[in-house]
Short mmCIF file of C-alpha atoms and ligand atoms in Angstrom, two decimals:
data_model
loop_
_atom_site.label_atom_id
_atom_site.label_comp_id
_atom_site.label_asym_id
_atom_site.label_seq_id
_atom_site.Cartn_x
_atom_site.Cartn_y
_atom_site.Cartn_z
CA MET A 48 0.00 0.00 0.00
CA SER A 49 1.62 3.28 -1.12
CA SER A 50 -0.38 5.49 1.23
CA ASP A 51 -0.96 4.44 4.83
CA ILE A 52 -3.46 7.06 5.90
CA VAL A 53 -5.96 8.55 3.47
CA TYR A 54 -8.53 11.31 3.80
CA LEU A 55 -12.12 10.45 2.94
CA ASP A 56 -15.08 12.76 3.56
CA GLY A 57 -13.71 14.39 6.70
CA ALA A 58 -11.95 11.36 8.23
CA TYR A 59 -8.27 10.33 8.27
CA ILE A 60 -8.35 6.54 8.05
CA ALA A 61 -6.23 3.56 7.02
CA ALA A 62 -6.30 3.10 3.23
CA GLN A 63 -7.74 -0.42 3.63
CA GLU A 64 -10.69 1.02 5.57
CA ALA A 65 -11.57 3.61 2.92
CA LYS A 66 -14.66 2.63 0.92
CA VAL A 67 -16.62 4.50 -1.74
CA SER A 68 -20.09 3.55 -3.02
CA VAL A 69 -20.43 1.68 -6.33
CA PHE A 70 -22.99 4.37 -7.19
CA ASP A 71 -20.47 7.16 -6.74
CA ARG A 72 -20.52 9.20 -9.94
CA GLY A 73 -16.74 9.35 -9.97
CA PHE A 74 -16.72 5.55 -10.36
CA LEU A 75 -19.65 5.30 -12.80
CA PHE A 76 -19.03 8.32 -15.06
CA GLY A 77 -15.64 9.82 -14.19
CA ASP A 78 -17.78 12.73 -12.94
CA SER A 79 -14.93 14.13 -10.89
CA VAL A 80 -11.81 16.29 -10.82
CA TYR A 81 -8.39 15.89 -9.25
CA GLU A 82 -5.06 17.51 -8.43
CA VAL A 83 -1.54 16.27 -7.70
CA ILE A 84 0.61 18.44 -5.42
CA PRO A 85 4.23 17.75 -4.43
CA TYR A 86 5.41 18.14 -0.84
CA TYR A 87 9.13 18.27 -0.05
CA ARG A 88 10.21 17.61 3.53
CA GLY A 89 6.57 17.98 4.48
CA VAL A 90 6.20 21.43 2.85
CA SER A 91 3.85 21.98 -0.10
CA PHE A 92 5.35 23.20 -3.35
CA ARG A 93 3.09 25.80 -4.99
CA LEU A 94 -0.15 24.73 -3.31
CA GLU A 95 -1.94 27.98 -4.22
CA PRO A 96 -1.95 27.57 -8.02
CA HIS A 97 -3.15 23.98 -7.59
CA LEU A 98 -6.05 25.12 -5.42
CA LYS A 99 -6.88 27.87 -7.90
CA ARG A 100 -7.00 25.31 -10.72
CA LEU A 101 -9.08 22.97 -8.55
CA GLU A 102 -11.58 25.79 -8.05
CA HIS A 103 -11.67 26.28 -11.83
CA SER A 104 -12.27 22.55 -12.42
CA LEU A 105 -15.00 22.34 -9.75
CA ALA A 106 -16.73 25.44 -11.10
CA ALA A 107 -16.61 24.03 -14.66
CA LEU A 108 -18.36 20.85 -13.48
CA ARG A 109 -20.62 22.84 -11.14
CA ILE A 110 -19.60 20.80 -8.11
CA PRO A 111 -20.11 22.94 -5.01
CA LEU A 112 -17.47 22.47 -2.30
CA THR A 113 -15.98 24.57 0.46
CA LEU A 114 -13.06 23.04 2.32
CA ASP A 115 -9.95 24.28 4.12
CA TRP A 116 -7.67 22.42 1.72
CA PRO A 117 -4.31 23.59 3.14
CA ALA A 118 -5.33 22.34 6.61
CA VAL A 119 -6.68 19.02 5.27
CA LEU A 120 -3.65 18.29 3.07
CA ASP A 121 -1.02 19.42 5.58
CA GLU A 122 -2.65 17.17 8.18
CA LEU A 123 -2.71 14.24 5.74
CA VAL A 124 0.96 14.73 4.90
CA SER A 125 1.88 14.96 8.56
CA ARG A 126 -0.09 11.77 9.37
CA ASN A 127 1.89 10.05 6.61
CA GLY A 128 5.18 11.06 8.19
CA GLY A 129 5.94 14.20 6.14
CA GLY A 130 8.96 13.91 3.87
CA ASN A 131 8.80 13.92 0.08
CA LEU A 132 5.29 13.01 -1.00
CA SER A 133 2.91 13.80 -3.80
CA VAL A 134 -0.63 14.36 -2.61
CA TYR A 135 -3.40 13.16 -4.87
CA LEU A 136 -6.84 14.64 -4.23
CA GLN A 137 -10.08 13.84 -5.99
CA VAL A 138 -13.55 15.36 -5.70
CA THR A 139 -16.46 13.50 -7.25
CA ARG A 140 -20.01 14.76 -7.62
CA GLY A 141 -20.94 12.13 -5.04
CA ASP A 142 -23.05 9.05 -4.46
CA ALA A 143 -26.41 9.22 -6.27
CA GLY A 144 -27.61 5.85 -4.88
CA ARG A 145 -28.32 4.66 -8.44
CA ARG A 146 -26.94 5.01 -11.94
CA THR A 147 -28.47 7.96 -13.71
CA PRO A 148 -26.61 10.41 -15.95
CA VAL A 149 -28.58 13.50 -14.89
CA TYR A 150 -27.60 14.72 -11.45
CA ASP A 151 -29.30 16.45 -8.57
CA ALA A 152 -27.51 19.75 -7.97
CA SER A 153 -27.76 19.33 -4.19
CA MET A 154 -25.66 16.14 -4.09
CA LYS A 155 -22.88 15.93 -1.51
CA PRO A 156 -19.46 15.57 -3.17
CA THR A 157 -17.11 12.73 -2.24
CA VAL A 158 -13.69 14.05 -1.20
CA PHE A 159 -10.68 11.76 -1.22
CA ALA A 160 -6.94 12.36 -0.80
CA CYS A 161 -3.89 10.10 -0.47
CA CYS A 162 -0.09 10.38 -0.63
CA ASN A 163 2.64 8.70 -2.67
CA PRO A 164 6.39 8.88 -1.99
CA ILE A 165 8.33 10.93 -4.56
CA ARG A 166 12.00 11.51 -5.24
CA ASP A 167 13.43 14.92 -4.37
CA ILE A 168 14.26 15.97 -7.93
CA TYR A 169 16.50 18.76 -6.64
CA ALA A 170 18.67 16.50 -4.48
CA ASP A 171 21.22 15.54 -7.17
CA GLY A 172 21.20 18.74 -9.21
CA ALA A 173 20.92 18.93 -13.01
CA ASP A 174 23.23 15.93 -13.48
CA GLY A 175 20.75 13.79 -11.55
CA VAL A 176 18.00 14.45 -14.08
CA ALA A 177 17.83 11.97 -16.96
CA GLY A 178 16.82 13.17 -20.42
CA ILE A 179 13.85 11.35 -21.92
CA GLY A 180 12.40 10.23 -25.24
CA VAL A 181 8.90 11.10 -26.45
CA ILE A 182 6.58 10.01 -29.20
CA VAL A 183 4.09 12.26 -30.97
CA THR A 184 0.56 10.99 -31.43
CA ALA A 185 -2.96 12.21 -32.22
CA ASP A 186 -4.76 14.16 -29.50
CA LEU A 187 -8.06 12.30 -29.15
CA ARG A 188 -9.30 14.16 -26.06
CA TRP A 189 -12.37 16.35 -25.66
CA HIS A 190 -12.25 20.14 -26.01
CA ARG A 191 -12.16 21.03 -22.30
CA CYS A 192 -8.63 19.93 -21.49
CA ASP A 193 -8.32 23.01 -19.24
CA ILE A 194 -10.40 21.05 -16.69
CA LYS A 195 -8.36 18.58 -14.63
CA ALA A 196 -11.02 15.90 -14.93
CA ASN A 197 -10.66 12.20 -14.20
CA GLY A 198 -11.76 11.03 -17.68
CA LEU A 199 -8.15 10.18 -18.55
CA LEU A 200 -8.60 7.32 -20.99
CA PRO A 201 -6.97 9.10 -23.98
CA ASN A 202 -4.03 10.13 -21.76
CA ILE A 203 -3.65 6.61 -20.41
CA LEU A 204 -3.69 5.10 -23.89
CA VAL A 205 -1.03 7.44 -25.29
CA LEU A 206 1.18 7.08 -22.21
CA GLN A 207 0.95 3.31 -22.50
CA GLN A 208 1.76 3.56 -26.22
CA ALA A 209 4.84 5.67 -25.38
CA ARG A 210 6.00 3.14 -22.80
CA GLU A 211 5.53 0.24 -25.23
CA GLU A 212 7.55 2.11 -27.86
CA GLY A 213 10.41 2.70 -25.42
CA ALA A 214 9.59 6.38 -24.76
CA ASP A 215 8.68 8.15 -21.53
CA GLU A 216 6.00 10.60 -22.62
CA ALA A 217 3.57 11.08 -25.50
CA LEU A 218 3.15 14.56 -26.96
CA MET A 219 -0.21 15.07 -28.60
CA ILE A 220 -1.07 16.93 -31.79
CA ARG A 221 -4.47 18.21 -32.93
CA ASP A 222 -5.10 19.79 -36.35
CA GLY A 223 -1.36 20.15 -36.90
CA VAL A 224 -0.84 21.96 -33.57
CA LEU A 225 1.04 20.39 -30.65
CA THR A 226 -0.99 20.54 -27.46
CA GLU A 227 0.81 18.91 -24.52
CA GLY A 228 2.04 15.63 -23.10
CA GLY A 229 -0.16 12.89 -21.66
CA SER A 230 0.77 14.20 -18.22
CA SER A 231 2.89 17.29 -18.85
CA ASN A 232 3.18 20.60 -20.71
CA LEU A 233 5.54 21.20 -23.62
CA PHE A 234 8.34 23.74 -24.16
CA ILE A 235 10.75 24.14 -27.04
CA VAL A 236 13.82 26.36 -27.36
CA LYS A 237 14.88 27.87 -30.68
CA SER A 238 17.68 30.41 -31.05
CA GLY A 239 17.56 31.35 -27.37
CA VAL A 240 13.78 31.88 -27.24
CA LEU A 241 11.47 29.65 -25.20
CA TYR A 242 8.15 28.66 -26.83
CA THR A 243 5.15 26.91 -25.32
CA PRO A 244 1.59 26.26 -26.54
CA LYS A 245 -0.77 29.04 -25.49
CA LEU A 246 -3.41 28.50 -22.84
CA GLY A 247 -6.95 27.60 -23.90
CA SER A 248 -9.41 24.77 -23.78
CA GLU A 249 -7.03 22.41 -25.64
CA ILE A 250 -4.43 22.19 -22.86
CA LEU A 251 -4.25 22.02 -19.09
CA GLY A 252 -2.89 25.20 -17.54
CA GLY A 253 0.01 23.50 -15.79
CA THR A 254 1.19 24.98 -12.50
CA THR A 255 4.77 24.11 -13.49
CA ARG A 256 4.27 25.72 -16.90
CA GLU A 257 3.22 28.86 -15.05
CA LEU A 258 6.32 28.71 -12.84
CA VAL A 259 8.62 28.21 -15.85
CA LEU A 260 7.20 31.38 -17.41
CA GLU A 261 7.39 33.28 -14.10
CA LEU A 262 11.05 32.31 -13.65
CA ALA A 263 11.84 33.06 -17.32
CA ARG A 264 10.29 36.52 -16.93
CA ALA A 265 12.26 37.26 -13.77
CA ALA A 266 15.52 36.05 -15.37
CA GLY A 267 14.98 37.96 -18.62
CA ILE A 268 14.68 34.80 -20.76
CA PRO A 269 12.53 35.67 -23.80
CA TYR A 270 9.46 33.48 -24.30
CA GLN A 271 6.35 33.22 -26.45
CA GLU A 272 3.07 31.39 -25.93
CA THR A 273 2.12 30.30 -29.41
CA ASP A 274 1.04 27.46 -31.74
CA LEU A 275 3.81 24.92 -32.39
CA SER A 276 3.99 22.36 -35.22
CA TYR A 277 5.66 18.98 -35.50
CA GLU A 278 8.34 20.65 -37.69
CA ASN A 279 9.01 23.21 -34.92
CA LEU A 280 9.56 20.29 -32.58
CA LEU A 281 11.97 18.48 -34.91
CA GLU A 282 13.91 21.68 -35.62
CA ALA A 283 14.12 22.76 -31.97
CA ASP A 284 17.46 23.29 -30.22
CA GLU A 285 15.92 21.98 -27.01
CA VAL A 286 12.63 20.36 -26.01
CA TRP A 287 11.35 20.13 -22.42
CA ILE A 288 8.30 18.85 -20.66
CA SER A 289 7.06 20.14 -17.30
CA SER A 290 4.91 18.77 -14.50
CA SER A 291 4.56 19.17 -10.74
CA THR A 292 6.40 16.06 -9.64
CA ARG A 293 9.09 16.24 -12.35
CA ALA A 294 9.67 20.02 -12.67
CA VAL A 295 11.37 20.52 -16.07
CA VAL A 296 12.71 17.49 -17.91
CA PRO A 297 14.88 17.64 -21.05
CA VAL A 298 13.60 15.66 -24.05
CA LEU A 299 16.49 14.20 -26.04
CA ARG A 300 14.59 12.15 -28.61
CA VAL A 301 11.36 12.78 -30.52
CA ASP A 302 9.99 9.78 -32.41
CA GLY A 303 13.48 8.26 -32.26
CA LYS A 304 15.15 11.39 -33.75
CA THR A 305 17.77 13.31 -31.76
CA VAL A 306 16.81 16.75 -30.43
CA GLY A 307 19.51 19.42 -30.97
CA ASP A 308 22.92 17.93 -30.22
CA GLY A 309 21.36 15.10 -28.18
CA THR A 310 22.44 16.45 -24.78
CA LYS A 311 20.66 18.35 -22.00
CA GLY A 312 20.64 21.90 -23.33
CA PRO A 313 22.09 25.07 -21.76
CA LEU A 314 18.73 26.81 -21.36
CA TRP A 315 17.28 23.73 -19.67
CA ARG A 316 20.27 23.75 -17.26
CA ARG A 317 19.60 27.41 -16.51
CA MET A 318 15.89 26.78 -15.94
CA PHE A 319 16.61 23.79 -13.70
CA GLU A 320 18.96 25.99 -11.66
CA LEU A 321 16.22 28.65 -11.35
CA PHE A 322 13.82 25.92 -10.15
CA SER A 323 16.43 24.69 -7.65
CA GLN A 324 16.95 28.21 -6.28
CA PHE A 325 13.18 28.67 -5.99
CA HIS A 326 12.94 25.33 -4.18
CA ARG A 327 15.82 26.24 -1.83
CA ARG A 328 14.20 29.57 -0.95
CA LEU A 329 10.96 27.74 -0.16
CA MET A 330 12.71 25.15 1.99
CA THR A 331 14.68 27.73 3.97
CA GLY A 332 11.67 30.05 4.25
CA GLU A 333 13.53 33.05 2.83
CA GLU A 334 10.97 33.93 0.14
N1 PLP B 1645 -0.95 18.50 -18.80
C1 PLP B 1645 -1.53 17.36 -18.40
C2 PLP B 1645 -2.44 16.65 -19.33
C3 PLP B 1645 -1.27 16.85 -17.11
O1 PLP B 1645 -1.87 15.70 -16.71
C4 PLP B 1645 -0.37 17.54 -16.27
C5 PLP B 1645 -0.07 17.04 -14.92
O2 PLP B 1645 -0.29 15.93 -14.56
C6 PLP B 1645 0.22 18.72 -16.73
C7 PLP B 1645 -0.10 19.18 -18.00
C8 PLP B 1645 1.17 19.49 -15.87
O3 PLP B 1645 0.48 20.18 -14.85
P1 PLP B 1645 1.23 20.58 -13.51
O4 PLP B 1645 2.46 21.31 -13.90
O5 PLP B 1645 0.27 21.43 -12.78
O6 PLP B 1645 1.54 19.30 -12.80
#
């Protein structure tokens, strides 16, 4: 069992004790939203943007919920011994007592959270980060990818495809425009400029994507949020993906072809250092 104590509807209980109804709409329809938040040495990393996005997802699904999330999650992390953990939280529309697509707006949501151990990605510096390979595949998802919803079948299928083809992530493309990875956002570097797909309903507004742009702005690294093509990807000097538990990861191969000179690029190293400094400031409380 990866998580000893879980949170379920107000109670902190052993994972084996946690039970959800078979008529819960999260189970029957994927009528639910989620978040994944890293904690390092028991301290949350960028909790605020995650909670803001959660609010956005809940509002989009019209699931009403008021909860003191920082208190709930900090308590969960502490009950699981603190340390380096990712917290998974999920809110479903709740248990309808029967299977019926149309819902009653007064339903009580089901709230679940658990923890998983994670590696401290900053512990071994840039040399400790391995470059990865990606494949590019069709984006078969719906048109509200800005909602962090649990209907993840297309993501699961492309991630599995990547794994089976010896790659670590699948980048998706829709109408000739790259959107994002199965569980990450995309960045490319060309001639010293950082590019990333613009926000909208076709991608998830990643909290790490936001931090990359914030750090780039502060460091004077030029960037553009714009449409990117497969050719842009193949011609890039550097390609990165970003996500909460992985920060920024250099992509060294796209569909088996080498990116740039095949090594972790200089701008990635700079961005990783900016992330590390940000992380250090957070850990030492000198923000
Ligand atoms: N895009 C998708 C589809 C994701 O599933 C994720 C995270 O899991 C991200 C982007 C990155 O978001 P964040 O940086 O907030 O983890």
